Coordinates of C-alpha atoms in Angstrom, one line a residue:
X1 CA 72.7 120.1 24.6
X2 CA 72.1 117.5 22.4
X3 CA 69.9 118.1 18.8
X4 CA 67.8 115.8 17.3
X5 CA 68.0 115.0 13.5
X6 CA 64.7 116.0 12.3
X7 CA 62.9 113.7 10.0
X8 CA 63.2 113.3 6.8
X9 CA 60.7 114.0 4.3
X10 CA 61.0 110.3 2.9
X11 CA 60.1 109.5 6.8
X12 CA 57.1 112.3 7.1
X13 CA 55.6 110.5 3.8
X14 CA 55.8 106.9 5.1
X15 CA 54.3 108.1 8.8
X16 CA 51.7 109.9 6.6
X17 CA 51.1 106.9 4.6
X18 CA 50.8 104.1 7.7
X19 CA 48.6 106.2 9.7
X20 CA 45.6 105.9 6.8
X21 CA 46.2 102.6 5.3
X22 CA 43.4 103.3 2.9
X23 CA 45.4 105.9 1.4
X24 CA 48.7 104.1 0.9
X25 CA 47.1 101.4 -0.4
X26 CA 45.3 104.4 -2.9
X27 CA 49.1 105.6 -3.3
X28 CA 50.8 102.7 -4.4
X29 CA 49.8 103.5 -8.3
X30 CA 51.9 106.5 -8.3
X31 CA 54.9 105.0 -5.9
X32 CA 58.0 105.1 -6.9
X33 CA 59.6 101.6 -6.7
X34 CA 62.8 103.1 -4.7
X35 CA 60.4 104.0 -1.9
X36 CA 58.7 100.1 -1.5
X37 CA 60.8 98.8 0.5
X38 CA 61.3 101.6 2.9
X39 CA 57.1 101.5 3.1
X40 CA 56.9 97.3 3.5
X41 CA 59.4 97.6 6.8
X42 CA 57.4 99.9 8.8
X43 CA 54.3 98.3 7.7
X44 CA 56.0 95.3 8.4
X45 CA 57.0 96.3 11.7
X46 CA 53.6 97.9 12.5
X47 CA 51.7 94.9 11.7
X48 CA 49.5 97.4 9.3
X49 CA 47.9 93.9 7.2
X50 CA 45.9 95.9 4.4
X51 CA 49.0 97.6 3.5
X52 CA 51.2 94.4 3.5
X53 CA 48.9 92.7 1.1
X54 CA 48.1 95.5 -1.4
X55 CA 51.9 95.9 -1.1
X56 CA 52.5 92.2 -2.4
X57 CA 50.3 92.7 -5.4
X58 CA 52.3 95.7 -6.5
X59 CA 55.6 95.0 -5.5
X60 CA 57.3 95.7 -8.2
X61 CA 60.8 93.5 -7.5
X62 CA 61.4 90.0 -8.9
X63 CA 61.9 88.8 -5.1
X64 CA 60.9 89.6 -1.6
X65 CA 63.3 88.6 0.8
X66 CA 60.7 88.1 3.6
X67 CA 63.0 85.6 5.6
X68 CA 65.7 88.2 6.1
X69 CA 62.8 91.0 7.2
X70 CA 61.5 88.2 9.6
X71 CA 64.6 87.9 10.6
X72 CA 65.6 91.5 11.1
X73 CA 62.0 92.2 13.5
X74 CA 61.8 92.1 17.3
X75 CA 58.2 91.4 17.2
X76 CA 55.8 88.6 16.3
X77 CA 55.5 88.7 12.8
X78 CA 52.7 85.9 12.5
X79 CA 49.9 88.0 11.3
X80 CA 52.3 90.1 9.2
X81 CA 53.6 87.3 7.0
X82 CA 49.9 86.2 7.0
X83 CA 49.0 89.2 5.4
X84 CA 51.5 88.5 2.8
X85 CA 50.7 84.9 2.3
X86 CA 46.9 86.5 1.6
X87 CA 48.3 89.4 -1.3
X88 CA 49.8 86.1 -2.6
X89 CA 46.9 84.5 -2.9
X90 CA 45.4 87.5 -4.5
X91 CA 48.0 87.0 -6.9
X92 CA 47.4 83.5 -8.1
X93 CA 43.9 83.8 -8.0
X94 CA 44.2 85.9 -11.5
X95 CA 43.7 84.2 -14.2
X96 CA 46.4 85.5 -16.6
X97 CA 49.2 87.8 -15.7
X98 CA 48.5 91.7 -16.4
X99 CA 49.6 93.5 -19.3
X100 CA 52.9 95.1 -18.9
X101 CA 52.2 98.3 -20.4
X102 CA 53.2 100.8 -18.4
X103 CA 50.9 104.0 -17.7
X104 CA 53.8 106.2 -16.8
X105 CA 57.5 104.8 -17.6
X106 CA 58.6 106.6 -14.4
X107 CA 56.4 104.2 -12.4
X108 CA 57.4 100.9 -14.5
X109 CA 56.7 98.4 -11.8
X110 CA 52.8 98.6 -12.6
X111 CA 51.6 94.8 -12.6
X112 CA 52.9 92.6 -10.0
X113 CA 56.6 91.4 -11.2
X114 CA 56.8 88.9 -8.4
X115 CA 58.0 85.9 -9.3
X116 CA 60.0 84.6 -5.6
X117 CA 58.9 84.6 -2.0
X118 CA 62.2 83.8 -0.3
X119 CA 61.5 82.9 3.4
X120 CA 64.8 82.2 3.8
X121 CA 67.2 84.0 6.4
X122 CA 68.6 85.6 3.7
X123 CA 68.2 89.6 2.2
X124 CA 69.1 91.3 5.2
X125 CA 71.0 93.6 2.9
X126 CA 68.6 94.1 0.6
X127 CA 66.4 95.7 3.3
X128 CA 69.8 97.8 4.4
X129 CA 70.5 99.3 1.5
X130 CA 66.6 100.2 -0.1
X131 CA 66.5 101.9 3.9
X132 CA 69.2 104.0 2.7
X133 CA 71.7 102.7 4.9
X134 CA 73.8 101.2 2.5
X135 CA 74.7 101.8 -1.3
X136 CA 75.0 98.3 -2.2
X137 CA 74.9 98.2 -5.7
X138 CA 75.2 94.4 -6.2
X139 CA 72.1 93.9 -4.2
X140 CA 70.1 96.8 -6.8
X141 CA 71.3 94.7 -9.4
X142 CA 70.1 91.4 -8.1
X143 CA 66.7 93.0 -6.9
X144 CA 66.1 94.7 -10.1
X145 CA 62.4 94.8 -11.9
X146 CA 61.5 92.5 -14.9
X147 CA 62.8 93.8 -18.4
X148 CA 59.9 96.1 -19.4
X149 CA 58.6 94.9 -22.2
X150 CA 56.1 97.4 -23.9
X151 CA 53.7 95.2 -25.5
X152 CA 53.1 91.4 -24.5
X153 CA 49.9 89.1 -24.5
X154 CA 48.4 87.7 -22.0
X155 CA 49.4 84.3 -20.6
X156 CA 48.7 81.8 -18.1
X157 CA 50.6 82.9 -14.5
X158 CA 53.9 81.1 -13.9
X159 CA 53.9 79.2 -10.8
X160 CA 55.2 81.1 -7.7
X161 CA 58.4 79.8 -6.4
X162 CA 58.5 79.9 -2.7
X163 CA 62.2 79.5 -1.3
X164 CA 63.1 77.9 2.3
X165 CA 65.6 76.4 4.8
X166 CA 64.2 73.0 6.3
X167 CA 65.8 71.9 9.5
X168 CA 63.9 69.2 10.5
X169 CA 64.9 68.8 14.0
X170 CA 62.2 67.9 16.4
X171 CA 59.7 65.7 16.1
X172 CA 57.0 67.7 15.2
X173 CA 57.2 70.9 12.8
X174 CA 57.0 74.4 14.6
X175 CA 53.7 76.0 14.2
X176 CA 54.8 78.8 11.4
X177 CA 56.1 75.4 8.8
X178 CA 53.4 73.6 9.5
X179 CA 50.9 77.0 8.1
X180 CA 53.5 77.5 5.7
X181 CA 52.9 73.4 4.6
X182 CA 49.3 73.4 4.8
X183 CA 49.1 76.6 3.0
X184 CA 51.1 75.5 -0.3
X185 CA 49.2 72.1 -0.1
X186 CA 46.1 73.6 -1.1
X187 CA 47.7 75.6 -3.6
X188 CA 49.9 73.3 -5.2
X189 CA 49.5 73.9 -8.7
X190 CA 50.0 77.1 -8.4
X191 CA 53.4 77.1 -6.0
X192 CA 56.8 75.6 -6.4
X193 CA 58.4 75.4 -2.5
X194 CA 62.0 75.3 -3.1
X195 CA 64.2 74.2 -0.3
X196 CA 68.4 74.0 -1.0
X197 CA 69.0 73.0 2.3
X198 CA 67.9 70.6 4.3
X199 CA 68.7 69.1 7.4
X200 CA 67.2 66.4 9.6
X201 CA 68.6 65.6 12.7
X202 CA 65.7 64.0 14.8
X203 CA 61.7 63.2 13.1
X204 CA 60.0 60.2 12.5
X205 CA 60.4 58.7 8.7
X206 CA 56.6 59.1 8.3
X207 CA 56.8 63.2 8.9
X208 CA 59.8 63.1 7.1
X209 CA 58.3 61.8 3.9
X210 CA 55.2 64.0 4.1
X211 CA 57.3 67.0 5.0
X212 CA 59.0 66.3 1.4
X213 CA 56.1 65.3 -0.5
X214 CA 55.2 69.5 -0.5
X215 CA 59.2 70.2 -1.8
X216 CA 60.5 70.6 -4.8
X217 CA 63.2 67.4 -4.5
X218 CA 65.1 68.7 -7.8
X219 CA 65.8 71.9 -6.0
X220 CA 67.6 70.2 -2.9
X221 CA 71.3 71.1 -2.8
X222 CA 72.8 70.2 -0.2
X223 CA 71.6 67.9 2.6
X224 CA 72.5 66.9 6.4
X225 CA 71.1 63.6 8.1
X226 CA 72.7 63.7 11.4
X227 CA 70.1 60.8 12.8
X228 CA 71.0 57.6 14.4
X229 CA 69.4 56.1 11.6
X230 CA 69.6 52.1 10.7
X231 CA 70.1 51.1 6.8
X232 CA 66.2 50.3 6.2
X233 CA 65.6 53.8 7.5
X234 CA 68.5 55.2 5.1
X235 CA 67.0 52.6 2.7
X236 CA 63.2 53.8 3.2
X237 CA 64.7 57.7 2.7
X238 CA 66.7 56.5 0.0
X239 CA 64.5 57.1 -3.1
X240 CA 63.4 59.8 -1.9
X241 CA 67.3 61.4 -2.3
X242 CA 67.5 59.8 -5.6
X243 CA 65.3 62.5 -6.4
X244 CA 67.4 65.4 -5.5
X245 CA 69.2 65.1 -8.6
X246 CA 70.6 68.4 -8.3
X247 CA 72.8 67.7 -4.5
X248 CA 75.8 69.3 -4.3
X249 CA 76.2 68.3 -1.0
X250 CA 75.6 64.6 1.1
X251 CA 76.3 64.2 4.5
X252 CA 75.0 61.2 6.6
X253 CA 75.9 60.1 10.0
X254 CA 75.6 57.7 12.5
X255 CA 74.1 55.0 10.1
X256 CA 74.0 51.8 11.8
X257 CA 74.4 48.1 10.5
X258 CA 76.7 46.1 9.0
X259 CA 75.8 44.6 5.3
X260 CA 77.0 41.5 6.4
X261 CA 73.4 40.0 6.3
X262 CA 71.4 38.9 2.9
X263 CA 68.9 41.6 4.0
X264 CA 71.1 44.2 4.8
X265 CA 73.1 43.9 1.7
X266 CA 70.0 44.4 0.1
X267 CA 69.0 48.0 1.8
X268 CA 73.2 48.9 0.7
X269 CA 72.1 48.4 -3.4
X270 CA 69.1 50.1 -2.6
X271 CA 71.1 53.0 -0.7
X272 CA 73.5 53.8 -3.8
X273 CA 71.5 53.2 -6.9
X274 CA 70.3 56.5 -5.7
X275 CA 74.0 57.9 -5.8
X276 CA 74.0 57.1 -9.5
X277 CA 71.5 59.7 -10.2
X278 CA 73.5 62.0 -8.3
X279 CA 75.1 63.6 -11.0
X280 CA 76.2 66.9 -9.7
X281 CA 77.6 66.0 -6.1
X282 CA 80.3 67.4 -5.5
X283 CA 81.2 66.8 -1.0
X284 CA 80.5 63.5 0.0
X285 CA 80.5 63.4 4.2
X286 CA 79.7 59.8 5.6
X287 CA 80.3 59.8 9.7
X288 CA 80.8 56.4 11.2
X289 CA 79.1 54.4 8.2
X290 CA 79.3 50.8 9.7
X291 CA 78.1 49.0 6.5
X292 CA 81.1 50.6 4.4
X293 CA 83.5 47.9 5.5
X294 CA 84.8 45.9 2.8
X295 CA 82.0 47.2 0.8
X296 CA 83.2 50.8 -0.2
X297 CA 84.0 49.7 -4.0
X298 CA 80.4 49.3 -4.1
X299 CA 80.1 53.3 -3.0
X300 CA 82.7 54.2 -5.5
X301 CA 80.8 52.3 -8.5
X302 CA 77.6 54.3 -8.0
X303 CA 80.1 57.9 -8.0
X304 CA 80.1 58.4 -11.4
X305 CA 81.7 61.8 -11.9
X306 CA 84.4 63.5 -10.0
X307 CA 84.4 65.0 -6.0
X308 CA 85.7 67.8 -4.4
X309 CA 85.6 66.4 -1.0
X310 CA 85.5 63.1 0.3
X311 CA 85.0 62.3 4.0
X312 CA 84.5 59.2 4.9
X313 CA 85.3 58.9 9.5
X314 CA 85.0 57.1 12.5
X315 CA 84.2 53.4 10.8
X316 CA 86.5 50.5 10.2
X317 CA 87.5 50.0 6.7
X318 CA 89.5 46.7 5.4
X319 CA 92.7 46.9 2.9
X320 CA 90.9 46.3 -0.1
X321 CA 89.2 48.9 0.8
X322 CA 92.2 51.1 0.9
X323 CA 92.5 49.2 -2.9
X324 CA 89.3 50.5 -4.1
X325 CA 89.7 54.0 -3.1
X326 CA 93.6 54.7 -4.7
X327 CA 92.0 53.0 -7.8
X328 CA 88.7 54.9 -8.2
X329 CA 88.6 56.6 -11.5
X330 CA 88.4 60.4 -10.0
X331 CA 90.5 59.6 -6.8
X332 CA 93.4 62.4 -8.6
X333 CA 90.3 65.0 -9.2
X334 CA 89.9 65.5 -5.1
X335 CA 90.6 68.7 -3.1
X336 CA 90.1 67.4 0.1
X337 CA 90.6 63.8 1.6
X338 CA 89.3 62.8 5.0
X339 CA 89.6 59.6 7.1
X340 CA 89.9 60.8 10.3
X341 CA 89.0 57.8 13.0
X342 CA 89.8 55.4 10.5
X343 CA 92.7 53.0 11.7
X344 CA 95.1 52.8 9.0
X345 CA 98.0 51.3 11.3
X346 CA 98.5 48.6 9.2
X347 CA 98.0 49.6 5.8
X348 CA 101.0 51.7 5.0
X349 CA 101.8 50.5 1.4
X350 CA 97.8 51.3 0.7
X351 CA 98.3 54.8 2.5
X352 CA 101.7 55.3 0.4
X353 CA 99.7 54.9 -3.0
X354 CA 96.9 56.8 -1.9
X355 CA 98.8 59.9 -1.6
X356 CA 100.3 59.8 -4.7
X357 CA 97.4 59.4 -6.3
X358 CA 95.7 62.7 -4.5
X359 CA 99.1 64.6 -4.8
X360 CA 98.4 66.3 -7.9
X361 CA 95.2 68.4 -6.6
X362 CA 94.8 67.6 -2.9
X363 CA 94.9 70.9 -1.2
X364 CA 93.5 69.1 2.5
X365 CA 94.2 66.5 4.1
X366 CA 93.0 64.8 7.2
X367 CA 94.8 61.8 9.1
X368 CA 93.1 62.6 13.0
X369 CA 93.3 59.4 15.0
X370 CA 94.4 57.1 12.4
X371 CA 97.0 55.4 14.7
X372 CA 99.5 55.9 12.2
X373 CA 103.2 55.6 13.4
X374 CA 106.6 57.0 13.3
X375 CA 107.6 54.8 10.6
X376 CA 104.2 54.7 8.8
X377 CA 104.7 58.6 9.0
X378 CA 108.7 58.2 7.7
X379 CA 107.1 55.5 4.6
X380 CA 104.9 58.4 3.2
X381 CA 106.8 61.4 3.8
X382 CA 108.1 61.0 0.1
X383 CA 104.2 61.1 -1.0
X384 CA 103.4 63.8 1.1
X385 CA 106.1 65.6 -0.5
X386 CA 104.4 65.6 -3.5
X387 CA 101.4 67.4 -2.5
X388 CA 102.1 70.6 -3.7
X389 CA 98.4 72.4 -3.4
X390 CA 98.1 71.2 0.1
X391 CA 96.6 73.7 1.9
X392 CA 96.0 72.6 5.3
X393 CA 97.0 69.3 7.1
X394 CA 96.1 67.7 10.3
X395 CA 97.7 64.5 11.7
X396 CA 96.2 65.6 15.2
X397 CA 95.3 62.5 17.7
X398 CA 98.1 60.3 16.3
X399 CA 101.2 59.5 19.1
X400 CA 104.3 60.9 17.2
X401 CA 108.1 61.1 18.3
X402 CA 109.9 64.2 18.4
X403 CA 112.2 63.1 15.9
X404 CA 109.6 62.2 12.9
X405 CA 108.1 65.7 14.2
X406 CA 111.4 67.0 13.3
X407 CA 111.5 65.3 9.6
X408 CA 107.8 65.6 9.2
X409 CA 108.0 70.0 9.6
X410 CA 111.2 69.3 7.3
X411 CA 109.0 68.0 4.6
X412 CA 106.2 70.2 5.0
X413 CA 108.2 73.4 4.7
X414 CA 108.8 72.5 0.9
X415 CA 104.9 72.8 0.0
X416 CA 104.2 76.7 -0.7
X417 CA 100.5 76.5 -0.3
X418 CA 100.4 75.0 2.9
X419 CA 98.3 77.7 5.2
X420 CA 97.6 75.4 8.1
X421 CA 99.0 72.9 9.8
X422 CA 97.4 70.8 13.2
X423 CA 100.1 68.0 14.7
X424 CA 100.1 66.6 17.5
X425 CA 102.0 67.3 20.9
X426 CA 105.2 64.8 20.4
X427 CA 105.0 61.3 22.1
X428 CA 107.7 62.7 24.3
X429 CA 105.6 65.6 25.9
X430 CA 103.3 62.7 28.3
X431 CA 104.4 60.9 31.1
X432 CA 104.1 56.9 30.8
X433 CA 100.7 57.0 32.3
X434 CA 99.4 59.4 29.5
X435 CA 99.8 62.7 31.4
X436 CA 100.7 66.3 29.5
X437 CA 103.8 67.7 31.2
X438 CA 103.3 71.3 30.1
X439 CA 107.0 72.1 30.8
X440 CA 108.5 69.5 28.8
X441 CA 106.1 70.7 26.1
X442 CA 107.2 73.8 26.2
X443 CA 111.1 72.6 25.8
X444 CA 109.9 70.4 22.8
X445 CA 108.4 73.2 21.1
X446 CA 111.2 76.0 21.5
X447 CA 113.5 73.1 20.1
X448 CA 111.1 73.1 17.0
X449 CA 110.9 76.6 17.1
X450 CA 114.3 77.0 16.6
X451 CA 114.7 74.6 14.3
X452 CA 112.1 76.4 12.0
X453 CA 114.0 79.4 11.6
X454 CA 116.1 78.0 9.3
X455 CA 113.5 77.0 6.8
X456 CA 112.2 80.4 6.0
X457 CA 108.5 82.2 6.0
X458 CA 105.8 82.5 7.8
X459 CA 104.1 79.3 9.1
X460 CA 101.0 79.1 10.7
X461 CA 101.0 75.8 13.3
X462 CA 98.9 73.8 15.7
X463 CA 100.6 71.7 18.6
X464 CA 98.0 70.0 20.4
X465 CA 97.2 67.3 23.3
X466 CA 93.8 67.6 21.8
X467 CA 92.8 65.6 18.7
X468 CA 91.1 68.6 17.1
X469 CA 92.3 71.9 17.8
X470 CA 90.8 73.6 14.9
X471 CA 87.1 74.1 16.3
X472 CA 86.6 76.8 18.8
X473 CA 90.3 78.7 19.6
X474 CA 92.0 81.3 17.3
X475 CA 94.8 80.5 14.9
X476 CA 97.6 82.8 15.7
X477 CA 99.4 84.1 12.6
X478 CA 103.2 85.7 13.6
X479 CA 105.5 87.3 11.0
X480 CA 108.1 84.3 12.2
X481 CA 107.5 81.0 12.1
X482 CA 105.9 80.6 15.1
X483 CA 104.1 77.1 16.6
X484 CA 100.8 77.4 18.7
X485 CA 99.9 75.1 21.6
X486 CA 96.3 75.0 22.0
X487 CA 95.7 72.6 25.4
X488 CA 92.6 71.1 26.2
X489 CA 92.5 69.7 29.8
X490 CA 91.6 66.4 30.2

């Protein structure tokens, strides 16, 4: 016979409560703060609006993590984030802020302390552990009141800041951003919208631009255009990202034209006079950036303080290129290096000096369908040698012998910090017409096998017909060295 928990008292008072919104709104004077958030879920939930917004103007946190309550509901929560947009507007409709003097110091939170409306999908613990399911104290901490301060004149009200995620990826907004727009539009003086992240993958320039009139640009930290874009697109966008001079973060793709032409050369000064104002990025991404052949000095002009990460794939790049980039000022300060697509065939001696100018810090590295060659492999080993924080390594997609396989596992064993390693199936493994002859593979990689044992520790390795076997399959960790073959079928 199975018996049921009876309820709480914490859960009689909130029933209580939401059954006569008129007296928990009465109540909320003499709430304790601990039993808020409890009281805003199920009022949440219940879609009880009266409650919602006489909740906002009392809610006594610096933040409300509505995003990760949206997130968390099974419902429609259109009218109840409605209801919470209207106690905001309750809010900034004061003139001047209340006095903080506190009535009763055991109910401190008297006088709205709201200061962020995070829409973001974000706080899910928050909600967790105020519902008594969790004890996390970090997230008490970061949801604590404002300092009390006993005594404090009036002043004008601080701008609300109003936190969200844009993924701009249809061509039209969905119909909640587009209230959520209009609704801080009208109120602009008295909103900040902050956005870190934004992404755009498919929406007219024109919707673009007034989308970001309504942000914050200086609160922008990391950004994604994954658009087929042309460089007087990129060019029109371009001031617009000189004014997210706080981006950690840039990653374009798919940015068409070459800067061969008077005009385009013209939309390429206009792109990176913007990077110069980009004084805190830190990961630069650029996928298949057509007009960075033979002009990628020009790029590493307009970088004026060091990266982290530097990606630059799928485009053609000339040897001076190469040049530019082992020359750059900051080139030793990188962690991670990335040319994957990038034929680099014929510039071994550029290659060479590129690695040795990375060695000191580099901790990835990633040569994917480079073309490189047994003896282009051989002619940098030395360099490679060097790397000593490398952390992970992929020379996937590149058609190796067994015998630089052999030498090239040699070399690697030497670097302690290397976690991760992704090479491809040796050129011996496929038939002359290309084909994957699984049991040949399988010889080849007990023979490696075996010939790992005698370096010593734990290695954790990729073998792959694939040219990136990272994405999608497990990595296999033994307590031997021990070499995965992950096969994708053509």
């Amino acid at each position: 016979m199975n018996v049921r928990t009876p309820p709480s008292l914490l859960d009689l008072a909130e029933s209580s409560l939401l059954r006569n919104e008129a007296l928990a709104i009465s109540a909320l004077d003499s709430l304790p703060r601990e039993l808020f958030p409890a009281l805003f879920m199920k009022a949440f939930y219940r879609r009880r609006s009266q409650t919602l917004k006489a909740m906002v103007q009392a809610w006594p946190f610096v933040r409300l993590p509505l995003g990760g309550l949206k997130d968390m509901a099974r419902v429609r929560v259109g009218r109840p984030i409605q209801a919470v947009l209207e106690g905001v507007d309750v809010l900034l409709a004061q003139k001047v802020r209340p006095s903080c003097i506190p009535v009763n110091l055991l109910f401190p939170h008297r006088g709205c302390n709201l200061q962020v409306l995070d829409l973001r999908s974000t706080g899910q613990n928050f909600w967790i552990m105020w519902s008594g399911s969790s004890d996390d104290v970090y997230s008490r901490s970061q949801m604590a009141p404002v300092a009390e301060v006993r005594s404090r004149p009036k002043q004008p009200v601080a701008p609300l800041d109003v936190f969200i995620d844009l993924c701009l990826k249809k061509r039209t907004l969905d119909h909640f951003t587009t209230y959520l727009l209009s609704w801080v539009e009208q109120r602009r003086i008295s909103i900040h919208l902050c956005c870190k992240k934004l992404k755009i993958s498919a929406m007219p320039m024109e919707n673009i631009m007034k989308v970001l009139a309504q942000v914050q640009l200086d609160c922008i930290q990391e950004v994604q255009v994954n658009c087929t874009w042309q460089l007087s697109t990129l060019a029109t966008f371009a001031p617009l990202l000189g004014q997210m001079i706080n981006v950690q973060r840039l990653s374009l793709s798919h940015i068409h034209g070459s800067a061969l032409e008077e005009k385009e050369q013209q939309h390429v000064v206009q792109i990176l006079s913007q990077f110069l104002r980009l004084h805190h990025l830190r990961d630069l991404y650029m996928d298949s950036p057509v007009f960075l052949k033979g002009h990628l000095d020009q790029m590493l002009r307009s970088l004026r303080n060091p990266l982290d990460n530097l990606i630059i794939t799928h485009c053609q790049l000339t040897e001076s290129d190469l040049t530019h980039l082992s020359q750059w000022p900051y080139i030793s300060r990188l962690k991670g290096l990335d040319l994957s697509g990038i034929t680099l065939t014929q510039f071994t001696p550029d290659l060479q000096v590129l690695l040795e100018e990375v060695a000191s810090n580099l901790e990835e590295l990633n040569l994917e369908q480079c073309g490189i060659t047994d003896s282009q492999l051989e002619a940098i080993l030395p360099a490679l040698s060097r790397c000593s924080q490398l952390r992970t390594i992929s020379l996937c997609g590149n058609l190796l012998s067994m015998a630089i396989m052999e030498k090239l596992l040699s070399h690697t064993a030497r670097l302690s910090s290397l976690k991760e390693e992704f090479y491809p199936a040796p050129r011996e493994s496929f038939s002359s017409s290309g084909a994957l002859h699984l049991g040949r593979l399988a010889q080849l990689k007990a023979q490696l096998i075996e010939m790992m044992r005698g370096f010593g520790g734990p290695r954790t390795i990729w073998l792959s017909s694939s040219p990136c076997p990272r994405w999608g399959n497990k990595t296999f960790y033994h307590e031997e060295p021990f070499l995965y073959h992950c096969y994708t079928p053509a």
